PDB file of C-alpha atoms in Angstrom:
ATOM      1  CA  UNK A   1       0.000   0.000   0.000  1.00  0.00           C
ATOM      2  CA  UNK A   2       3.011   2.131   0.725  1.00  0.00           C
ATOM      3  CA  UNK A   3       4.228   1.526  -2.360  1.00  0.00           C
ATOM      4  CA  UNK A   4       1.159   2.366  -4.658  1.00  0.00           C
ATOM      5  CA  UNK A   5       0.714   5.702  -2.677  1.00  0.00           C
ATOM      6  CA  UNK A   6       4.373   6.809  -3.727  1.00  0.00           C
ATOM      7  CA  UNK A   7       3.275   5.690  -7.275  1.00  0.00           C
ATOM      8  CA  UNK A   8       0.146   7.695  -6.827  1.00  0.00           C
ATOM      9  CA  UNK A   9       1.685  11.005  -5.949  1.00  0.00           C
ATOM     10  CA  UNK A  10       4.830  10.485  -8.259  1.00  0.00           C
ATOM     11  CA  UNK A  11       1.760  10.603 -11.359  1.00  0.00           C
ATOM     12  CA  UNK A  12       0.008  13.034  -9.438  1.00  0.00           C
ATOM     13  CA  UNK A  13       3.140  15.146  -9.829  1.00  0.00           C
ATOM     14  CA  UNK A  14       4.485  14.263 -13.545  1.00  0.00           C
ATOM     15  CA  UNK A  15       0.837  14.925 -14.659  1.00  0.00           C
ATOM     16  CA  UNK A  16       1.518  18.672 -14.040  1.00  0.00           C
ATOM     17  CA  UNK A  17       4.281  18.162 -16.875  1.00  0.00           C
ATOM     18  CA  UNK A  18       2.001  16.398 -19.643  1.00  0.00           C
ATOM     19  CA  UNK A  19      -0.657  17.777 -21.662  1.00  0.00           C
ATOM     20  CA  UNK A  20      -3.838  17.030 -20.588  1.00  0.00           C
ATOM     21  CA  UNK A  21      -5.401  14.153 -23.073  1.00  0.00           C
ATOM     22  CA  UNK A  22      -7.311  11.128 -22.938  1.00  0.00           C
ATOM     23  CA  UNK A  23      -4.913   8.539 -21.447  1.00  0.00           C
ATOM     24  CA  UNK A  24      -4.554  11.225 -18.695  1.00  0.00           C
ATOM     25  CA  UNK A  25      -7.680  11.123 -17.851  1.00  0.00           C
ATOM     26  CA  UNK A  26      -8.542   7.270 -18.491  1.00  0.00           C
ATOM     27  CA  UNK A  27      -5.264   7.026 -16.048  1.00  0.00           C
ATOM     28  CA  UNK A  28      -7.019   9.377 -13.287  1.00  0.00           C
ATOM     29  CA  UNK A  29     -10.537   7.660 -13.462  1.00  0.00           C
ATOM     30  CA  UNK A  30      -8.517   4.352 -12.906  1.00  0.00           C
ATOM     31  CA  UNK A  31      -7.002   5.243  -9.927  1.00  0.00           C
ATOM     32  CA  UNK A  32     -10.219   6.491  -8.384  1.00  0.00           C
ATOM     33  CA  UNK A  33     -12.055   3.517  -8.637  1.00  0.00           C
ATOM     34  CA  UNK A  34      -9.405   1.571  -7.211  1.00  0.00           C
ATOM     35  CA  UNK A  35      -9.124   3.998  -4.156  1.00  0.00           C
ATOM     36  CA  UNK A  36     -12.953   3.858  -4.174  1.00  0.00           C
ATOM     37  CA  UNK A  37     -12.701   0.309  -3.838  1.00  0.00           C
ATOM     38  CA  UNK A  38      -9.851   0.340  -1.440  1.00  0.00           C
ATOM     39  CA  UNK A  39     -11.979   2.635   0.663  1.00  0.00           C
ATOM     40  CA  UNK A  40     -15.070   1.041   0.356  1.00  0.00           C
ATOM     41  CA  UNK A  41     -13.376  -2.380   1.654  1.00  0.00           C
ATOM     42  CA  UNK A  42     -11.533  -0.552   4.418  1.00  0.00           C
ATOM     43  CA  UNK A  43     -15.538   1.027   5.723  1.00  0.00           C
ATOM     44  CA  UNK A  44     -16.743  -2.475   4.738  1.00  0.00           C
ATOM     45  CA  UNK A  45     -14.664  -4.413   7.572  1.00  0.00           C
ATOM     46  CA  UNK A  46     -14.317  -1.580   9.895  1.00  0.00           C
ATOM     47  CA  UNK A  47     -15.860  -1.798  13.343  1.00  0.00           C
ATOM     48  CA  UNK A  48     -16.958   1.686  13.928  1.00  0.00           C
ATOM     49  CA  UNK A  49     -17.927   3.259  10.694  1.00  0.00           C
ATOM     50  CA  UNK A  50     -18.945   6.451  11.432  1.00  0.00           C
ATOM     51  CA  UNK A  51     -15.927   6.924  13.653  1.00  0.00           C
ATOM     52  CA  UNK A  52     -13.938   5.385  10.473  1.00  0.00           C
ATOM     53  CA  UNK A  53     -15.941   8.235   7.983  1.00  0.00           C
ATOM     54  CA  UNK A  54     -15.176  10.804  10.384  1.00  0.00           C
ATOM     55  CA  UNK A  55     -11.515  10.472  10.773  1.00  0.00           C
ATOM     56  CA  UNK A  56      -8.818  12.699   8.907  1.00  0.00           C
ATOM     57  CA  UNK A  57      -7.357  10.288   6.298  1.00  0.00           C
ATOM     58  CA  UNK A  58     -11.085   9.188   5.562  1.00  0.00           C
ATOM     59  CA  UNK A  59     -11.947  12.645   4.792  1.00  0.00           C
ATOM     60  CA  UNK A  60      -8.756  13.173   2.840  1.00  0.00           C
ATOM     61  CA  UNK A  61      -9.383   9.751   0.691  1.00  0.00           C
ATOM     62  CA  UNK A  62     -12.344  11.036  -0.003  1.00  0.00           C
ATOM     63  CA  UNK A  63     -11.476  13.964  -1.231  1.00  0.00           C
ATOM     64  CA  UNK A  64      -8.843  12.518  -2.888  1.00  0.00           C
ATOM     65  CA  UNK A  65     -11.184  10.163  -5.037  1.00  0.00           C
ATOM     66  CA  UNK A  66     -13.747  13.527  -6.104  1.00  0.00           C
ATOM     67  CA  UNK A  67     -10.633  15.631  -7.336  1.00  0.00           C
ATOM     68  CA  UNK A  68     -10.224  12.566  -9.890  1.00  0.00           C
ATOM     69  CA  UNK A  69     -13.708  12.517 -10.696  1.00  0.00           C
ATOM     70  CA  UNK A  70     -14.696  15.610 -11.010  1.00  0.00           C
ATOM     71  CA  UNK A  71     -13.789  16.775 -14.386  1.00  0.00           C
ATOM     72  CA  UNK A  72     -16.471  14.089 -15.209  1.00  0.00           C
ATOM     73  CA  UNK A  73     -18.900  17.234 -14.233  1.00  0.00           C
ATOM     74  CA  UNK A  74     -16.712  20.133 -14.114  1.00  0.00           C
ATOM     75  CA  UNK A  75     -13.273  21.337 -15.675  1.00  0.00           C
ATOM     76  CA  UNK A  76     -10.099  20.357 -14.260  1.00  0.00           C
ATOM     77  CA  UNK A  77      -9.650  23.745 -11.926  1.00  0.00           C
ATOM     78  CA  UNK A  78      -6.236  24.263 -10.541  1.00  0.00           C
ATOM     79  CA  UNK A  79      -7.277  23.914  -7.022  1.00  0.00           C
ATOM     80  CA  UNK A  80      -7.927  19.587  -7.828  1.00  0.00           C
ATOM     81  CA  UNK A  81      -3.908  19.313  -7.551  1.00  0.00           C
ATOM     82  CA  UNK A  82      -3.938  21.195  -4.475  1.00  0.00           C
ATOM     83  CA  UNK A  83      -5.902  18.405  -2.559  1.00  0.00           C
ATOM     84  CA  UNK A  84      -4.670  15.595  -4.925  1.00  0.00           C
ATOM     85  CA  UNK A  85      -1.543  16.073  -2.827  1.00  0.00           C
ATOM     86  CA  UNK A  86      -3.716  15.170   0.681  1.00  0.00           C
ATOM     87  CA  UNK A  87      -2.951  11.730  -0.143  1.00  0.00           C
ATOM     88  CA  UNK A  88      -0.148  12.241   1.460  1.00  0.00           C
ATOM     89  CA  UNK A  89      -1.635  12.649   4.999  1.00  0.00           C
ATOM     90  CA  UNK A  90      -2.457   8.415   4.182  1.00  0.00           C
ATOM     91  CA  UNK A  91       1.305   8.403   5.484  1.00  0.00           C
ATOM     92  CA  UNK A  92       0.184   8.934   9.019  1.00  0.00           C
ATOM     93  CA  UNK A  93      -2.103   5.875   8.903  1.00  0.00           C
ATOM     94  CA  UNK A  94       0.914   3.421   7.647  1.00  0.00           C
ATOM     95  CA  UNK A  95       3.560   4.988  10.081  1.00  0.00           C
ATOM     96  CA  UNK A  96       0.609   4.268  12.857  1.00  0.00           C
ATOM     97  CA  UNK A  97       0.818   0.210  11.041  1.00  0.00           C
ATOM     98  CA  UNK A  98       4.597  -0.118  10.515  1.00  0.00           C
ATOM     99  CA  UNK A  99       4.836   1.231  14.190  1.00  0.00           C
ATOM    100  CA  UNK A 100       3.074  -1.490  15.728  1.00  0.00           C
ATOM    101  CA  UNK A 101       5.432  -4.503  13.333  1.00  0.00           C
ATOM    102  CA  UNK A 102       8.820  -2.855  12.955  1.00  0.00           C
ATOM    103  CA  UNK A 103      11.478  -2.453  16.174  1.00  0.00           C
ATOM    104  CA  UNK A 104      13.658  -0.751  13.510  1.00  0.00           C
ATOM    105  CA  UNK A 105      11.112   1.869  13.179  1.00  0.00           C
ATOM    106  CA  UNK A 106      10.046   2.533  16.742  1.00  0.00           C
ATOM    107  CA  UNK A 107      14.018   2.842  17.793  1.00  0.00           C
ATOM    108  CA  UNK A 108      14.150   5.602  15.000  1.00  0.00           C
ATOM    109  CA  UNK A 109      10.485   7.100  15.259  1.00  0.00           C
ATOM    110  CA  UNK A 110      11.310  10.735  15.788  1.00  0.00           C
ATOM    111  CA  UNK A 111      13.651  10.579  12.934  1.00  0.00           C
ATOM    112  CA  UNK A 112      10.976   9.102  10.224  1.00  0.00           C
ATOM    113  CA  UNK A 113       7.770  11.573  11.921  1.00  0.00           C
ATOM    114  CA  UNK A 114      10.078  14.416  11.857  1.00  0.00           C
ATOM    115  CA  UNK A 115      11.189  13.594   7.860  1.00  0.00           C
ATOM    116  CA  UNK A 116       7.452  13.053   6.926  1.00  0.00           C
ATOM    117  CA  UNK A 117       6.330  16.220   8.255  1.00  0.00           C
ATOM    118  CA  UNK A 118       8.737  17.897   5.996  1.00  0.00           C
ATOM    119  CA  UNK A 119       7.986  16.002   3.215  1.00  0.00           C
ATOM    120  CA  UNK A 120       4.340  16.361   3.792  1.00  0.00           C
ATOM    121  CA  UNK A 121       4.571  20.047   3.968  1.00  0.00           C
ATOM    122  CA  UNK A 122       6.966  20.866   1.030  1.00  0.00           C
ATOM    123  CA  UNK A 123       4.814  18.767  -1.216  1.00  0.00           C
ATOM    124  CA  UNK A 124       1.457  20.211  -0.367  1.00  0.00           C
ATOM    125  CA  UNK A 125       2.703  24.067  -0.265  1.00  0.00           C
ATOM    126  CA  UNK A 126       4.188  23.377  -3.587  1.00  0.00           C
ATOM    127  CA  UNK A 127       1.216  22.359  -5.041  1.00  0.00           C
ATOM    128  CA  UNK A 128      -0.571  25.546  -3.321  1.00  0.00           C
ATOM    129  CA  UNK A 129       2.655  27.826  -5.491  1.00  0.00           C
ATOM    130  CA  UNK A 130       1.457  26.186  -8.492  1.00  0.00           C
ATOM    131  CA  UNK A 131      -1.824  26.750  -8.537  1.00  0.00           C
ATOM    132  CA  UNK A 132      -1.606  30.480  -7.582  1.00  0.00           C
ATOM    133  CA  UNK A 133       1.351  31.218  -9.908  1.00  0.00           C
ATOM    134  CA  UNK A 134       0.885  28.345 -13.160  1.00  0.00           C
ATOM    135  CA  UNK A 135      -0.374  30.732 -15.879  1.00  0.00           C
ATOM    136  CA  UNK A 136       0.952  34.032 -14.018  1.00  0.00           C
ATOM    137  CA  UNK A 137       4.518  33.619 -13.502  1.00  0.00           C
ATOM    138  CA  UNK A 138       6.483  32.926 -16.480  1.00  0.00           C
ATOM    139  CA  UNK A 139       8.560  31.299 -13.913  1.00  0.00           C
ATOM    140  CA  UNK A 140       6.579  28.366 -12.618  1.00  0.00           C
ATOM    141  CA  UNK A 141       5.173  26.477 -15.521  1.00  0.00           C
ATOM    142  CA  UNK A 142       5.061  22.688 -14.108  1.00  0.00           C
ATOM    143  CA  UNK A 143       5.152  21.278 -11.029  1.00  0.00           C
ATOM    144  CA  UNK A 144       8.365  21.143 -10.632  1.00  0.00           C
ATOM    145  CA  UNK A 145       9.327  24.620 -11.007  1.00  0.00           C
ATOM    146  CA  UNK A 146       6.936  25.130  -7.852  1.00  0.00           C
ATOM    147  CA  UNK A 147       9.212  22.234  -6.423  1.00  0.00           C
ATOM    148  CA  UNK A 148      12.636  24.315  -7.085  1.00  0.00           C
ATOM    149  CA  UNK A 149      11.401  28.018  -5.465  1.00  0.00           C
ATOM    150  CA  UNK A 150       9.352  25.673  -2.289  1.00  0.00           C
ATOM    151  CA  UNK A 151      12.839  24.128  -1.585  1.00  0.00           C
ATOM    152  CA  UNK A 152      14.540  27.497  -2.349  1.00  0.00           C
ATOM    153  CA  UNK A 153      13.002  29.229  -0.263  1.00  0.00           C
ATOM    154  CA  UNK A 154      12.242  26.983   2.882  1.00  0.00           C
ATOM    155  CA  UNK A 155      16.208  26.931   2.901  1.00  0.00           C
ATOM    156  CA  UNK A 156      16.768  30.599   2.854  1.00  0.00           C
ATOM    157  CA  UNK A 157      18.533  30.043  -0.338  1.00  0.00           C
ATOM    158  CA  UNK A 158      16.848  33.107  -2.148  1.00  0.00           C
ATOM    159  CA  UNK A 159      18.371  32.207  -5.424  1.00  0.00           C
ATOM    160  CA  UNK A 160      16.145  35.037  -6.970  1.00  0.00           C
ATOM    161  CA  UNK A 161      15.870  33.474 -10.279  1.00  0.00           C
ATOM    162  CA  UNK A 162      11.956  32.749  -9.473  1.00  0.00           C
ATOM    163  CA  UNK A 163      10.108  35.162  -7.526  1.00  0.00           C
ATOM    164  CA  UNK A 164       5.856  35.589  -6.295  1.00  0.00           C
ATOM    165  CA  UNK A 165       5.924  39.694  -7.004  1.00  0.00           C
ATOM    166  CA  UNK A 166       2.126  39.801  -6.070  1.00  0.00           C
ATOM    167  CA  UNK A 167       0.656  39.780  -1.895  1.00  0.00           C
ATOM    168  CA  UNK A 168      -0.564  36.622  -1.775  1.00  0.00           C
ATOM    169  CA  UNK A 169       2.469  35.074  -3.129  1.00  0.00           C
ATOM    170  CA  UNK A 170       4.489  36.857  -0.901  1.00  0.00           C
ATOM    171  CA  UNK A 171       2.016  35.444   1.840  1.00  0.00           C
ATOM    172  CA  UNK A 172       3.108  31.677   0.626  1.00  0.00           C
ATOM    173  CA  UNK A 173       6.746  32.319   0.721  1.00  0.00           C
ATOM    174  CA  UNK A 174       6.197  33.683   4.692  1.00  0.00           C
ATOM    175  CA  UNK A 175       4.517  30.459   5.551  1.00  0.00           C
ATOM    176  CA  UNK A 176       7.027  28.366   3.848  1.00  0.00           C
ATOM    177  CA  UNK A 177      10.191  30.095   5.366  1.00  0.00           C
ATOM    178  CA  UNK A 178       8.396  30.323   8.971  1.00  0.00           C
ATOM    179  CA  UNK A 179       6.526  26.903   8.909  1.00  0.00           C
ATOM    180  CA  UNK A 180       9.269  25.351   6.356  1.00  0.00           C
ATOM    181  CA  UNK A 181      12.380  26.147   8.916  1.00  0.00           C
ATOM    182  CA  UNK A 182      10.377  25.012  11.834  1.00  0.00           C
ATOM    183  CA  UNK A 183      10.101  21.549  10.202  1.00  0.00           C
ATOM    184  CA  UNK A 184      13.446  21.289   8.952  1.00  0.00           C
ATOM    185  CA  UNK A 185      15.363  22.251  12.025  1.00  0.00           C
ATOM    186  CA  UNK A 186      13.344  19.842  13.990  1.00  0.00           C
ATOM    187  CA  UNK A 187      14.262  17.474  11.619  1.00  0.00           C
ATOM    188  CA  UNK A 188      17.960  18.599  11.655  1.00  0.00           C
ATOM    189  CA  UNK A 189      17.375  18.470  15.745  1.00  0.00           C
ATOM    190  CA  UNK A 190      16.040  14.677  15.746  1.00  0.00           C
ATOM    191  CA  UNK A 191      19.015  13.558  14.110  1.00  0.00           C
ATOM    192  CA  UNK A 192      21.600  14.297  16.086  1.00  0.00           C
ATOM    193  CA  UNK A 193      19.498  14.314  18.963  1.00  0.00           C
ATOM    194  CA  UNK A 194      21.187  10.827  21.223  1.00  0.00           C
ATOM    195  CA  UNK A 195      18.871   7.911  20.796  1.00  0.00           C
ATOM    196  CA  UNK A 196      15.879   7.174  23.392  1.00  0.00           C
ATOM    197  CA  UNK A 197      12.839   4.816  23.642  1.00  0.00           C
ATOM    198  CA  UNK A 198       9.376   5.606  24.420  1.00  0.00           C
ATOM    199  CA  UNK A 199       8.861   4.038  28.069  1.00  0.00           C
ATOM    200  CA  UNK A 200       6.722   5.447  30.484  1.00  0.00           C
ATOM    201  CA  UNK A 201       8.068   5.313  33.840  1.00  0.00           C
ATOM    202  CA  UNK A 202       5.081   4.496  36.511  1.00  0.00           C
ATOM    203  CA  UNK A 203       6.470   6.584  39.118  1.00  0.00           C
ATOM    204  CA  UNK A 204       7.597  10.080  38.086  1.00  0.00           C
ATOM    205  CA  UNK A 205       5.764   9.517  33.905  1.00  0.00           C
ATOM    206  CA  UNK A 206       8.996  10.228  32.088  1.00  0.00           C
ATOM    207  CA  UNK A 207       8.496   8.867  28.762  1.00  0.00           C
ATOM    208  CA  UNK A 208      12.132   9.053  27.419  1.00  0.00           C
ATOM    209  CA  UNK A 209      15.333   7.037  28.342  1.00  0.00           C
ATOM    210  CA  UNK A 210      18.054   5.646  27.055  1.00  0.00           C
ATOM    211  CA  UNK A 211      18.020   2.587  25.227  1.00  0.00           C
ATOM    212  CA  UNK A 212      20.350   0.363  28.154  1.00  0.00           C
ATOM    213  CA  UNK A 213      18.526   2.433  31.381  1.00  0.00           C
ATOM    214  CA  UNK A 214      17.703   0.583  34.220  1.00  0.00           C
ATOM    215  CA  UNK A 215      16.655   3.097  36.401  1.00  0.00           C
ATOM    216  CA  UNK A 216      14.509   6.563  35.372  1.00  0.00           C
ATOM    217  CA  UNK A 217      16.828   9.964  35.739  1.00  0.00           C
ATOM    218  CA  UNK A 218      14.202  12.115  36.688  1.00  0.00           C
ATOM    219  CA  UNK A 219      12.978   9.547  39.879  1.00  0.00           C
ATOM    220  CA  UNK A 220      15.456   7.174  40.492  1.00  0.00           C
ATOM    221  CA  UNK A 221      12.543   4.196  39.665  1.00  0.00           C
ATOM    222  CA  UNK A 222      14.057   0.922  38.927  1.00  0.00           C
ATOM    223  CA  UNK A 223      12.549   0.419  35.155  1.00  0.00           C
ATOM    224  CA  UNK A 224      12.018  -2.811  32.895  1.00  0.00           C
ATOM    225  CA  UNK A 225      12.130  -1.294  29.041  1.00  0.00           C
ATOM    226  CA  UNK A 226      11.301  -4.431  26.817  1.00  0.00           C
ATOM    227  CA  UNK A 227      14.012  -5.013  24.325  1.00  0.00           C
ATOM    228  CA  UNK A 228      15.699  -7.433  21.774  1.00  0.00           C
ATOM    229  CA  UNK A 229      18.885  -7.558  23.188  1.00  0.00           C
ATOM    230  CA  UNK A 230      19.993  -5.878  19.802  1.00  0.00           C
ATOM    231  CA  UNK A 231      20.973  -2.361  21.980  1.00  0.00           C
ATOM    232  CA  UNK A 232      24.869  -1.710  21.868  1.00  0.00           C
TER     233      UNK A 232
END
């Protein structure tokens, strides 16, 4: 399922570099019925359905499946790549799986959260950069012109090859240095951060110790963290 969602947003993206035709199209009405299937299947054996409806990734799966619909009834507006790109927020739901089967990936959690947010955020505000400025920025024709000036500018870079001269592009390019920074130096900051595992100590509550601790720093509790014996 991973998988196919990477494939999903990789032709979500290159479609923003290819003329809009039929096999476009026969290609986006295929992949909503198979996510309208997929969903379907996933209400179909869940226990609580309207809590299941209800929840975020529902909602964004949902409105995942009408963007590829809807120039059945309507043109293709901009704003259908825009939330094409909430497919994305289905990551959250398969870090919440792979949590629960993979040591690897609760030893190096904070790392792989911190990374998605990023990722997350630099592909949906670059969608939002190409809708506003495709058509009105000799600068930004595809996607991945968007792509170059996001990353650009989230880094400070400030080439100033490719610039948003009107307010609310000015707007975007505040959000993605303020919001963009945030995410990257907490990235940056989870890195290099020393290792710890998620154990709550029953005493004092201190969910963070080192991988070999036997007793909690903050307390002094003796502590039993379940492990593999893989720790060096």
């Amino acid at each position: 399922m991973l998988a196919l969602d990477l494939l999903t947003i990789a032709f979500f993206i290159l479609s923003s570099l290819l003329e809009r035709g039929l096999a476009t199209y026969i290609i986006d009405y295929s992949i909503a019925l198979f996510l309208l299937v997929e969903f379907s299947a996933r209400l179909y054996i869940a226990r609580r359905k309207l809590r299941f409806l209800v929840s975020f990734s529902s909602l964004a799966d949902l409105i995942v499946i009408f963007s590829l619909i809807a120039p059945l009834f309507i043109d293709n507006l901009g704003f259908l790549r825009v939330v094409r790109m909430l497919r994305l927020m289905r990551s959250y739901h398969m870090l919440k799986t792979i949590r629960q089967e993979s040591s690897w990936f609760r030893q190096n959690e904070q790392v792989i959260l911190s990374s998605v947010n990023l990722a997350i955020f630099v592909f949906v505000i670059t969608a939002v950069v190409y809708v506003l400025e495709a058509g009105r920025n000799a600068s930004i024709n595809n996607y991945l012109d968007a792509l170059y000036y996001t990353v650009a500018t989230l880094t400070t870079t400030g080439f100033g090859d490719i610039t948003m001269d009107d307010t609310l592009g000015r707007m975007v390019s505040v959000i993605i240095m303020v919001f963009g920074v945030a995410l990257f130096l907490r990235l940056v900051q989870t890195i290099f951060r020393p290792t710890k595992v998620q154990y709550a100590c029953e005493t004092c509550g201190l969910n963070r110790h080192d991988p070999d601790a036997v007793h909690c720093k903050h307390c002094g509790t003796t502590i039993k963290i379940p492990t593999e014996g893989e720790w060096t």
